[in-house]
mmCIF file of C-alpha atoms in Angstrom:
data_model
loop_
_atom_site.group_PDB
_atom_site.id
_atom_site.type_symbol
_atom_site.label_atom_id
_atom_site.label_comp_id
_atom_site.label_asym_id
_atom_site.label_seq_id
_atom_site.Cartn_x
_atom_site.Cartn_y
_atom_site.Cartn_z
ATOM 1 C CA MET A 22 118.269 85.351 121.749
ATOM 2 C CA GLU A 23 115.451 84.085 123.918
ATOM 3 C CA VAL A 24 113.696 87.414 123.578
ATOM 4 C CA ALA A 25 114.013 87.511 119.802
ATOM 5 C CA GLY A 26 112.768 83.934 119.543
ATOM 6 C CA GLU A 27 109.713 84.665 121.624
ATOM 7 C CA VAL A 28 108.871 87.846 119.732
ATOM 8 C CA LEU A 29 109.229 86.069 116.413
ATOM 9 C CA ALA A 30 107.312 82.974 117.441
ATOM 10 C CA SER A 31 104.323 84.787 118.889
ATOM 11 C CA GLU A 32 103.926 87.470 116.222
ATOM 12 C CA SER A 33 105.628 86.621 112.991
ATOM 13 C CA GLN A 34 104.281 89.766 111.445
ATOM 14 C CA LEU A 35 102.773 92.812 113.077
ATOM 15 C CA HIS A 36 99.203 93.481 112.026
ATOM 16 C CA VAL A 37 98.435 97.127 111.442
ATOM 17 C CA LEU A 38 95.002 98.663 111.045
ATOM 18 C CA ALA A 39 95.229 101.776 108.855
ATOM 19 C CA VAL A 40 92.370 104.272 108.856
ATOM 20 C CA ASP A 41 92.030 107.025 106.228
ATOM 21 C CA ASP A 42 89.122 108.437 104.246
ATOM 22 C CA SER A 43 91.371 109.166 101.235
ATOM 23 C CA HIS A 44 91.663 106.287 98.796
ATOM 24 C CA VAL A 45 95.035 107.561 97.570
ATOM 25 C CA ASP A 46 96.403 107.754 101.112
ATOM 26 C CA ARG A 47 95.088 104.299 102.011
ATOM 27 C CA LYS A 48 96.916 102.827 99.047
ATOM 28 C CA VAL A 49 100.144 104.601 99.937
ATOM 29 C CA ILE A 50 100.109 103.752 103.644
ATOM 30 C CA GLU A 51 99.261 100.143 102.851
ATOM 31 C CA LYS A 52 102.307 99.935 100.592
ATOM 32 C CA LEU A 53 104.597 101.569 103.141
ATOM 33 C CA LEU A 54 103.439 99.136 105.820
ATOM 34 C CA LYS A 55 103.742 96.059 103.599
ATOM 35 C CA ILE A 56 107.285 97.044 102.643
ATOM 36 C CA SER A 57 107.963 97.302 106.371
ATOM 37 C CA SER A 58 106.869 93.646 106.673
ATOM 38 C CA CYS A 59 103.473 94.226 108.248
ATOM 39 C CA LYS A 60 100.135 92.631 107.635
ATOM 40 C CA VAL A 61 97.765 95.459 106.787
ATOM 41 C CA THR A 62 94.037 96.047 106.987
ATOM 42 C CA THR A 63 92.802 99.373 105.637
ATOM 43 C CA VAL A 64 89.459 100.952 106.470
ATOM 44 C CA GLU A 65 87.968 104.237 105.366
ATOM 45 C CA SER A 66 86.547 105.574 108.630
ATOM 46 C CA GLY A 67 86.732 105.537 112.404
ATOM 47 C CA ALA A 68 83.374 103.787 112.542
ATOM 48 C CA ARG A 69 84.663 100.982 110.308
ATOM 49 C CA ALA A 70 87.799 100.756 112.430
ATOM 50 C CA LEU A 71 85.719 100.237 115.576
ATOM 51 C CA GLN A 72 83.595 97.674 113.766
ATOM 52 C CA PHE A 73 86.712 95.798 112.692
ATOM 53 C CA LEU A 74 88.050 95.803 116.231
ATOM 54 C CA GLY A 75 84.696 94.652 117.540
ATOM 55 C CA LEU A 76 84.820 97.493 120.040
ATOM 56 C CA ASP A 77 81.045 97.620 120.421
ATOM 57 C CA GLU A 78 80.985 94.099 121.756
ATOM 58 C CA GLU A 79 84.248 94.328 123.737
ATOM 59 C CA LYS A 80 85.270 90.893 122.524
ATOM 60 C CA GLY A 81 88.996 91.583 122.611
ATOM 61 C CA SER A 82 91.230 92.941 119.905
ATOM 62 C CA LEU A 83 90.443 90.266 117.333
ATOM 63 C CA GLY A 84 89.301 91.521 113.958
ATOM 64 C CA PHE A 85 86.818 89.694 111.779
ATOM 65 C CA ASN A 86 89.524 87.383 110.499
ATOM 66 C CA GLY A 87 90.774 86.650 113.992
ATOM 67 C CA LEU A 88 94.010 88.600 113.664
ATOM 68 C CA LYS A 89 95.172 90.543 116.659
ATOM 69 C CA VAL A 90 95.793 94.230 115.885
ATOM 70 C CA ASN A 91 99.236 95.374 116.999
ATOM 71 C CA LEU A 92 99.065 98.999 115.889
ATOM 72 C CA ILE A 93 96.505 101.468 114.643
ATOM 73 C CA ILE A 94 97.560 104.262 112.328
ATOM 74 C CA THR A 95 94.909 106.824 111.554
ATOM 75 C CA ASP A 96 94.406 110.066 109.681
ATOM 76 C CA TYR A 97 93.377 112.998 111.860
ATOM 77 C CA SER A 98 90.860 114.832 109.642
ATOM 78 C CA MET A 99 88.120 112.499 108.581
ATOM 79 C CA PRO A 100 84.400 113.168 108.113
ATOM 80 C CA GLY A 101 82.199 111.690 110.834
ATOM 81 C CA MET A 102 84.605 110.497 113.503
ATOM 82 C CA THR A 103 88.005 112.242 113.459
ATOM 83 C CA GLY A 104 91.233 110.365 114.178
ATOM 84 C CA TYR A 105 91.361 112.176 117.492
ATOM 85 C CA GLU A 106 87.903 110.890 118.456
ATOM 86 C CA LEU A 107 88.902 107.393 117.379
ATOM 87 C CA LEU A 108 92.063 107.662 119.490
ATOM 88 C CA LYS A 109 90.007 108.648 122.540
ATOM 89 C CA LYS A 110 87.572 105.773 122.083
ATOM 90 C CA ILE A 111 90.433 103.297 121.845
ATOM 91 C CA LYS A 112 92.333 104.657 124.829
ATOM 92 C CA ARG A 113 89.181 104.699 126.955
ATOM 93 C CA SER A 114 88.465 101.062 126.204
ATOM 94 C CA SER A 115 89.793 98.591 128.739
ATOM 95 C CA THR A 116 90.223 96.005 126.001
ATOM 96 C CA PHE A 117 92.014 98.111 123.414
ATOM 97 C CA ARG A 118 93.863 100.836 125.287
ATOM 98 C CA GLU A 119 97.155 98.949 125.083
ATOM 99 C CA ILE A 120 97.177 99.058 121.282
ATOM 100 C CA PRO A 121 99.546 101.840 120.188
ATOM 101 C CA VAL A 122 97.868 104.488 118.052
ATOM 102 C CA VAL A 123 99.702 106.724 115.593
ATOM 103 C CA ILE A 124 98.085 109.840 114.154
ATOM 104 C CA MET A 125 98.801 111.193 110.655
ATOM 105 C CA SER A 126 97.935 114.714 109.621
ATOM 106 C CA SER A 127 98.679 117.056 106.752
ATOM 107 C CA GLU A 128 98.692 119.909 109.236
ATOM 108 C CA ASN A 129 101.591 120.457 111.587
ATOM 109 C CA ILE A 130 99.673 122.229 114.381
ATOM 110 C CA LEU A 131 101.306 122.131 117.821
ATOM 111 C CA THR A 132 98.055 122.225 119.796
ATOM 112 C CA ARG A 133 96.750 119.345 117.694
ATOM 113 C CA ILE A 134 99.943 117.347 118.231
ATOM 114 C CA ASP A 135 99.830 118.033 121.967
ATOM 115 C CA SER A 136 96.216 116.965 122.387
ATOM 116 C CA CYS A 137 96.877 113.738 120.503
ATOM 117 C CA LEU A 138 99.945 112.916 122.576
ATOM 118 C CA GLU A 139 98.021 113.764 125.742
ATOM 119 C CA GLU A 140 95.266 111.344 124.780
ATOM 120 C CA GLY A 141 97.907 108.638 124.461
ATOM 121 C CA ALA A 142 98.968 108.643 120.820
ATOM 122 C CA GLU A 143 102.398 107.087 120.343
ATOM 123 C CA GLU A 144 103.458 109.349 117.530
ATOM 124 C CA PHE A 145 102.167 112.102 115.316
ATOM 125 C CA LEU A 146 103.284 111.855 111.689
ATOM 126 C CA VAL A 147 103.081 114.802 109.331
ATOM 127 C CA LYS A 148 101.852 113.905 105.840
ATOM 128 C CA PRO A 149 102.987 113.043 103.276
ATOM 129 C CA VAL A 150 104.183 110.018 105.222
ATOM 130 C CA LYS A 151 107.511 108.581 104.135
ATOM 131 C CA LEU A 152 108.934 105.092 104.398
ATOM 132 C CA SER A 153 111.425 106.285 107.024
ATOM 133 C CA ASP A 154 108.506 107.476 109.206
ATOM 134 C CA VAL A 155 106.799 104.099 109.002
ATOM 135 C CA LYS A 156 110.015 102.197 109.684
ATOM 136 C CA ARG A 157 110.707 104.340 112.716
ATOM 137 C CA VAL A 158 107.197 103.813 114.077
ATOM 138 C CA MET A 159 107.393 100.033 113.573
ATOM 139 C CA ASN A 160 110.811 99.940 115.210
ATOM 140 C CA ASP A 161 109.483 101.848 118.229
ATOM 141 C CA CYS A 162 106.546 99.474 118.370
ATOM 142 C CA ILE A 163 108.796 96.396 118.335
ATOM 143 C CA MET A 164 111.112 97.900 120.968
ATOM 144 C CA ARG A 165 108.110 98.728 123.122
ATOM 145 C CA GLY A 166 106.743 95.218 122.783
ATOM 146 C CA GLU A 167 110.166 93.819 123.626
ATOM 147 C CA THR A 168 110.597 95.827 126.816
ATOM 148 C CA GLU A 169 107.061 94.874 127.913
ATOM 149 C CA GLY A 170 107.931 91.235 127.318
ATOM 150 C CA ASN A 171 111.143 91.549 129.293
ATOM 151 C CA LYS A 172 109.314 93.126 132.228
ATOM 152 C CA ARG A 173 106.941 90.183 132.343
ATOM 153 C CA ARG A 174 109.793 87.680 132.135
ATOM 154 C CA ARG A 175 111.740 89.357 134.929
ATOM 155 C CA VAL A 176 108.697 89.197 137.203
ATOM 156 C CA ASP A 177 108.223 85.467 136.426
ATOM 157 C CA LYS A 178 111.897 84.755 137.056
ATOM 158 C CA ARG A 179 111.674 86.240 140.543
ATOM 159 C CA LYS A 180 108.975 83.753 141.440
ATOM 160 C CA PHE A 181 111.322 80.838 140.777
ATOM 161 C CA GLU A 182 114.668 82.302 141.711
ATOM 162 C CA ASP A 183 115.917 84.274 144.647
ATOM 163 C CA ASP A 184 118.265 85.901 142.223
ATOM 164 C CA ASN A 185 118.536 89.693 142.295
ATOM 165 C CA HIS A 186 120.088 89.493 138.873
ATOM 166 C CA ALA A 187 116.577 89.691 137.403
ATOM 167 C CA SER A 188 116.065 93.200 138.738
ATOM 168 C CA SER A 189 119.015 94.629 136.836
ATOM 169 C CA SER A 190 117.863 97.237 134.362
ATOM 170 C CA SER A 191 119.075 96.618 130.837
ATOM 171 C CA SER A 192 116.524 94.958 128.596
ATOM 172 C CA SER A 193 118.869 94.979 125.651
ATOM 173 C CA SER A 194 121.455 92.584 127.077
ATOM 174 C CA SER A 195 119.642 89.437 125.990
ATOM 175 C CA SER A 196 118.301 90.862 122.760
ATOM 176 C CA SER A 197 119.613 90.122 119.336
ATOM 177 C CA ILE A 198 117.340 92.723 117.750
ATOM 178 C CA PRO A 199 119.464 95.870 117.371
ATOM 179 C CA SER A 200 118.163 98.551 119.691
ATOM 180 C CA SER A 201 117.537 101.882 118.096
ATOM 181 C CA PRO A 202 119.267 104.799 119.774
ATOM 182 C CA SER A 203 116.557 107.092 118.466
ATOM 183 C CA SER A 204 113.809 105.287 120.343
ATOM 184 C CA PRO A 205 113.443 106.985 123.717
ATOM 185 C CA LEU A 206 109.911 105.797 124.489
ATOM 186 C CA PRO A 207 109.571 104.285 127.938
ATOM 187 C CA SER A 208 107.740 100.981 128.124
ATOM 188 C CA SER A 209 104.495 102.135 129.683
ATOM 189 C CA PRO A 210 102.505 104.298 127.305
ATOM 190 C CA SER A 211 99.807 105.489 129.670
ATOM 191 C CA THR A 212 102.140 107.465 131.893
ATOM 192 C CA ALA A 213 104.518 108.494 129.131
ATOM 193 C CA ALA A 214 102.094 110.558 127.112
ATOM 194 C CA THR A 215 101.276 112.941 129.906
ATOM 195 C CA SER A 216 104.802 113.795 131.027
ATOM 196 C CA SER A 217 106.115 117.025 129.558
ATOM 197 C CA PRO A 218 109.733 115.925 128.974
ATOM 198 C CA LEU A 219 108.352 113.263 126.632
ATOM 199 C CA HIS A 220 106.246 115.857 124.827
ATOM 200 C CA SER A 221 109.229 118.055 124.170
ATOM 201 C CA LEU A 222 111.204 114.994 123.085
ATOM 202 C CA LYS A 223 108.483 114.025 120.615
ATOM 203 C CA ARG A 224 108.140 117.611 119.433
ATOM 204 C CA ALA A 225 111.892 117.702 118.902
ATOM 205 C CA LYS A 226 111.626 114.526 116.807
ATOM 206 C CA LEU A 227 108.901 116.203 114.737
ATOM 207 C CA ARG A 228 110.970 119.323 114.253
ATOM 208 C CA ASP A 229 113.922 117.244 113.010
ATOM 209 C CA HIS A 230 111.566 115.517 110.599
ATOM 210 C CA ASN A 231 110.658 118.903 109.118
ATOM 211 C CA MET B 9 118.484 95.984 72.840
ATOM 212 C CA ASP B 10 119.316 99.379 71.346
ATOM 213 C CA PHE B 11 115.626 100.156 71.018
ATOM 214 C CA VAL B 12 115.047 99.331 74.684
ATOM 215 C CA ASN B 13 117.967 101.568 75.677
ATOM 216 C CA GLN B 14 116.463 104.394 73.649
ATOM 217 C CA LEU B 15 113.132 103.977 75.378
ATOM 218 C CA GLN B 16 114.790 103.832 78.772
ATOM 219 C CA ARG B 17 116.747 106.984 77.985
ATOM 220 C CA LYS B 18 113.531 108.669 76.900
ATOM 221 C CA PHE B 19 111.865 107.558 80.125
ATOM 222 C CA ILE B 20 114.652 108.965 82.281
ATOM 223 C CA ASP B 21 114.687 112.273 80.393
ATOM 224 C CA TYR B 22 110.935 112.620 80.531
ATOM 225 C CA SER B 23 110.910 111.841 84.259
ATOM 226 C CA SER B 24 113.547 114.499 84.862
ATOM 227 C CA SER B 25 111.558 117.070 82.916
ATOM 228 C CA LEU B 26 108.502 116.448 85.082
ATOM 229 C CA HIS B 27 110.579 117.279 88.128
ATOM 230 C CA ARG B 28 112.215 120.291 86.499
ATOM 231 C CA GLU B 29 108.839 121.712 85.485
ATOM 232 C CA GLY B 30 107.545 121.244 89.004
ATOM 233 C CA ILE B 31 104.792 118.919 87.814
ATOM 234 C CA VAL B 32 105.915 116.392 90.426
ATOM 235 C CA ASP B 33 108.107 116.744 93.498
ATOM 236 C CA ASP B 34 110.184 114.529 95.767
ATOM 237 C CA GLN B 35 107.147 112.679 97.107
ATOM 238 C CA PHE B 36 106.642 111.241 93.596
ATOM 239 C CA THR B 37 110.224 109.984 93.701
ATOM 240 C CA GLN B 38 109.540 108.435 97.105
ATOM 241 C CA LEU B 39 106.584 106.526 95.648
ATOM 242 C CA ARG B 40 108.744 105.374 92.714
ATOM 243 C CA LYS B 41 111.205 103.912 95.178
ATOM 244 C CA LEU B 42 108.446 101.707 96.551
ATOM 245 C CA GLU B 43 108.060 99.944 93.207
ATOM 246 C CA ASP B 44 109.703 96.588 92.704
ATOM 247 C CA GLU B 45 109.237 93.342 90.793
ATOM 248 C CA ASN B 46 106.230 92.482 92.991
ATOM 249 C CA SER B 47 104.449 95.782 92.335
ATOM 250 C CA PRO B 48 105.941 97.277 89.164
ATOM 251 C CA HIS B 49 102.917 99.493 88.480
ATOM 252 C CA PHE B 50 102.331 100.886 91.951
ATOM 253 C CA VAL B 51 102.728 104.523 90.924
ATOM 254 C CA MET B 52 100.418 104.055 87.951
ATOM 255 C CA GLU B 53 97.793 102.550 90.268
ATOM 256 C CA VAL B 54 98.043 105.368 92.775
ATOM 257 C CA ALA B 55 97.843 107.876 89.918
ATOM 258 C CA SER B 56 94.610 106.276 88.655
ATOM 259 C CA LEU B 57 93.039 106.653 92.067
ATOM 260 C CA PHE B 58 94.242 110.219 92.182
ATOM 261 C CA PHE B 59 92.766 111.045 88.775
ATOM 262 C CA GLU B 60 89.414 109.646 89.908
ATOM 263 C CA ASP B 61 89.521 111.722 93.086
ATOM 264 C CA CYS B 62 90.502 114.873 91.215
ATOM 265 C CA GLU B 63 87.763 114.592 88.639
ATOM 266 C CA LYS B 64 85.118 113.973 91.265
ATOM 267 C CA LEU B 65 86.240 116.854 93.475
ATOM 268 C CA ILE B 66 86.667 119.343 90.623
ATOM 269 C CA ASN B 67 83.203 118.418 89.404
ATOM 270 C CA ASN B 68 81.684 118.841 92.876
ATOM 271 C CA MET B 69 83.297 122.238 93.244
ATOM 272 C CA ALA B 70 82.054 123.371 89.834
ATOM 273 C CA ILE B 71 78.519 122.415 90.813
ATOM 274 C CA ALA B 72 78.825 124.109 94.211
ATOM 275 C CA LEU B 73 80.057 127.334 92.628
ATOM 276 C CA GLU B 74 77.110 127.360 90.250
ATOM 277 C CA GLN B 75 74.475 127.352 92.959
ATOM 278 C CA LYS B 76 72.326 130.472 92.405
ATOM 279 C CA GLN B 77 70.859 130.345 95.887
ATOM 280 C CA GLY B 78 74.275 130.681 97.469
ATOM 281 C CA VAL B 79 77.628 128.976 97.338
ATOM 282 C CA ASP B 80 78.406 126.482 100.066
ATOM 283 C CA PHE B 81 81.977 127.568 100.786
ATOM 284 C CA LYS B 82 82.281 125.020 103.543
ATOM 285 C CA GLN B 83 81.799 122.261 100.991
ATOM 286 C CA ILE B 84 84.318 123.918 98.652
ATOM 287 C CA ASP B 85 86.808 124.137 101.482
ATOM 288 C CA GLU B 86 86.312 120.457 102.264
ATOM 289 C CA CYS B 87 86.935 119.531 98.594
ATOM 290 C CA ILE B 88 90.075 121.673 98.477
ATOM 291 C CA HIS B 89 91.332 120.057 101.669
ATOM 292 C CA GLN B 90 90.860 116.566 100.253
ATOM 293 C CA LEU B 91 92.474 117.452 96.946
ATOM 294 C CA LYS B 92 95.395 119.164 98.640
ATOM 295 C CA GLY B 93 95.900 116.050 100.737
ATOM 296 C CA SER B 94 95.915 113.555 97.909
ATOM 297 C CA SER B 95 97.994 115.730 95.572
ATOM 298 C CA SER B 96 100.522 116.066 98.358
ATOM 299 C CA SER B 97 100.563 112.296 98.890
ATOM 300 C CA ILE B 98 101.265 111.558 95.234
ATOM 301 C CA GLY B 99 103.701 114.441 94.802
ATOM 302 C CA ALA B 100 101.594 116.439 92.336
ATOM 303 C CA MET B 101 103.214 119.722 93.278
ATOM 304 C CA ARG B 102 101.501 122.161 90.931
ATOM 305 C CA VAL B 103 98.056 120.756 91.661
ATOM 306 C CA LYS B 104 98.819 121.041 95.371
ATOM 307 C CA ASN B 105 99.944 124.660 94.985
ATOM 308 C CA ALA B 106 96.815 125.467 92.997
ATOM 309 C CA CYS B 107 94.808 124.110 95.943
ATOM 310 C CA ILE B 108 96.673 126.332 98.381
ATOM 311 C CA ALA B 109 95.893 129.415 96.279
ATOM 312 C CA PHE B 110 92.292 128.281 95.920
ATOM 313 C CA ARG B 111 91.900 127.974 99.676
ATOM 314 C CA SER B 112 92.533 131.681 100.309
ATOM 315 C CA PHE B 113 89.730 132.662 97.902
ATOM 316 C CA SER B 114 87.415 130.093 99.437
ATOM 317 C CA ASP B 115 88.208 131.415 102.932
ATOM 318 C CA ALA B 116 87.392 134.922 101.709
ATOM 319 C CA GLN B 117 84.153 133.542 100.213
ATOM 320 C CA ASN B 118 85.079 135.165 96.934
ATOM 321 C CA ARG B 119 83.033 133.419 94.243
ATOM 322 C CA GLU B 120 84.756 135.054 91.267
ATOM 323 C CA GLY B 121 88.164 134.295 92.686
ATOM 324 C CA CYS B 122 87.106 130.702 93.285
ATOM 325 C CA LEU B 123 85.925 130.298 89.712
ATOM 326 C CA ARG B 124 89.307 131.498 88.452
ATOM 327 C CA CYS B 125 91.091 129.148 90.828
ATOM 328 C CA LEU B 126 88.958 126.246 89.748
ATOM 329 C CA GLN B 127 89.915 126.942 86.152
ATOM 330 C CA GLN B 128 93.577 127.065 87.110
ATOM 331 C CA LEU B 129 93.201 123.842 89.081
ATOM 332 C CA SER B 130 91.536 122.082 86.131
ATOM 333 C CA HIS B 131 94.351 123.239 83.907
ATOM 334 C CA GLU B 132 97.023 121.915 86.251
ATOM 335 C CA TYR B 133 95.171 118.647 86.606
ATOM 336 C CA SER B 134 94.912 118.169 82.813
ATOM 337 C CA LEU B 135 98.588 118.934 82.419
ATOM 338 C CA LEU B 136 99.524 116.433 85.120
ATOM 339 C CA LYS B 137 97.262 113.737 83.722
ATOM 340 C CA ASN B 138 98.634 114.113 80.182
ATOM 341 C CA LYS B 139 102.230 114.076 81.322
ATOM 342 C CA LEU B 140 101.831 111.112 83.636
ATOM 343 C CA GLN B 141 99.945 109.141 81.015
ATOM 344 C CA THR B 142 102.812 109.790 78.588
ATOM 345 C CA LEU B 143 105.256 108.577 81.231
ATOM 346 C CA PHE B 144 103.233 105.453 81.963
ATOM 347 C CA LEU B 145 102.952 104.721 78.251
ATOM 348 C CA LEU B 146 106.737 104.816 78.012
ATOM 349 C CA GLU B 147 106.892 102.383 80.910
ATOM 350 C CA GLN B 148 104.564 100.000 79.159
ATOM 351 C CA GLN B 149 106.540 100.269 75.929
ATOM 352 C CA ILE B 150 109.767 99.433 77.749
ATOM 353 C CA VAL B 151 108.206 96.365 79.347
ATOM 354 C CA ALA B 152 106.610 95.273 76.046
ATOM 355 C CA ALA B 153 110.015 95.536 74.370
ATOM 356 C CA GLY B 154 111.421 93.212 77.036
ATOM 357 C CA GLY B 155 113.285 95.869 78.996
ATOM 358 C CA SER B 156 113.104 96.913 82.611
ATOM 359 C CA ILE B 157 111.954 100.270 83.900
ATOM 360 C CA PRO B 158 114.916 102.316 85.173
ATOM 361 C CA ARG B 159 114.600 102.385 88.936
ATOM 362 C CA VAL B 160 115.332 105.327 91.209
ATOM 363 C CA HIS B 161 117.886 104.650 93.943
#
């Protein structure tokens, strides 16, 4: 209950930045995200996405309108900067690397999927993207945010209490948000993406999707 | 009320025929499901964007194929890729399939083959546009008559 309250109070709606050069696809992804209760900003290129984030000036993840970006979802094949290049720039930035990035592509190419996951992408969605894909991604993102929050709280608790209770594992015991059994992502993205069991797990998820 | 029911029936039948004829596929149904009272014309809006895209890309390809000094097949391929992507996103199955066929001739740098494919693509696009505009007109008639558009569940 405490966890849910804190998540809801601090971020009443997740703000997603969607990047795609196709006007049709931008309209569709915007709709899917809005139905999934997100605030959405759409841009047509990687360069615009970086501008929106203010990456050049490293001012933090505030967009022009001051909204923190909670997730970036980007098309892979775009003229100029590809989604893969955008992903790399974000993950190599000390300010923005914590923002989860999801890649969308019309082509289901294993080497492409692997390189994206290796660079730290959370998920790789095959187009056309469906509502169930978006809901799953948002659920994973919330769960991830929740476990991060719980880690921080457990550390703080230890400072005030000598209680070993805080080091017990389950993060779901105090949560009123239903935990998704299909969300196996560990809470730290930077190590997760490079481990091969996670790759095969994500590839398995993609195979089921097809 | 009877008139509205007739229109709704017509709408449902016409929708089904589009699926049967392969003009649209399941992705179109998925987009329909996203429509609600807040955005009752979402599919129509996406379709408009798609028509714009299609016309622009088909035009660009026609111009590229006409170049006497040599056809830029890389540009053609790029146009096909974009059109395949958006037709897939809206569920325009026959247009998408026409793009897939087109791609193999573009890869082979076969100008004659590409010209035939472009013709086929234009044909599929016209067919889609006519049929969808008929469908959207039915929608508008239902709403004008005070009825609601039958929703997919």
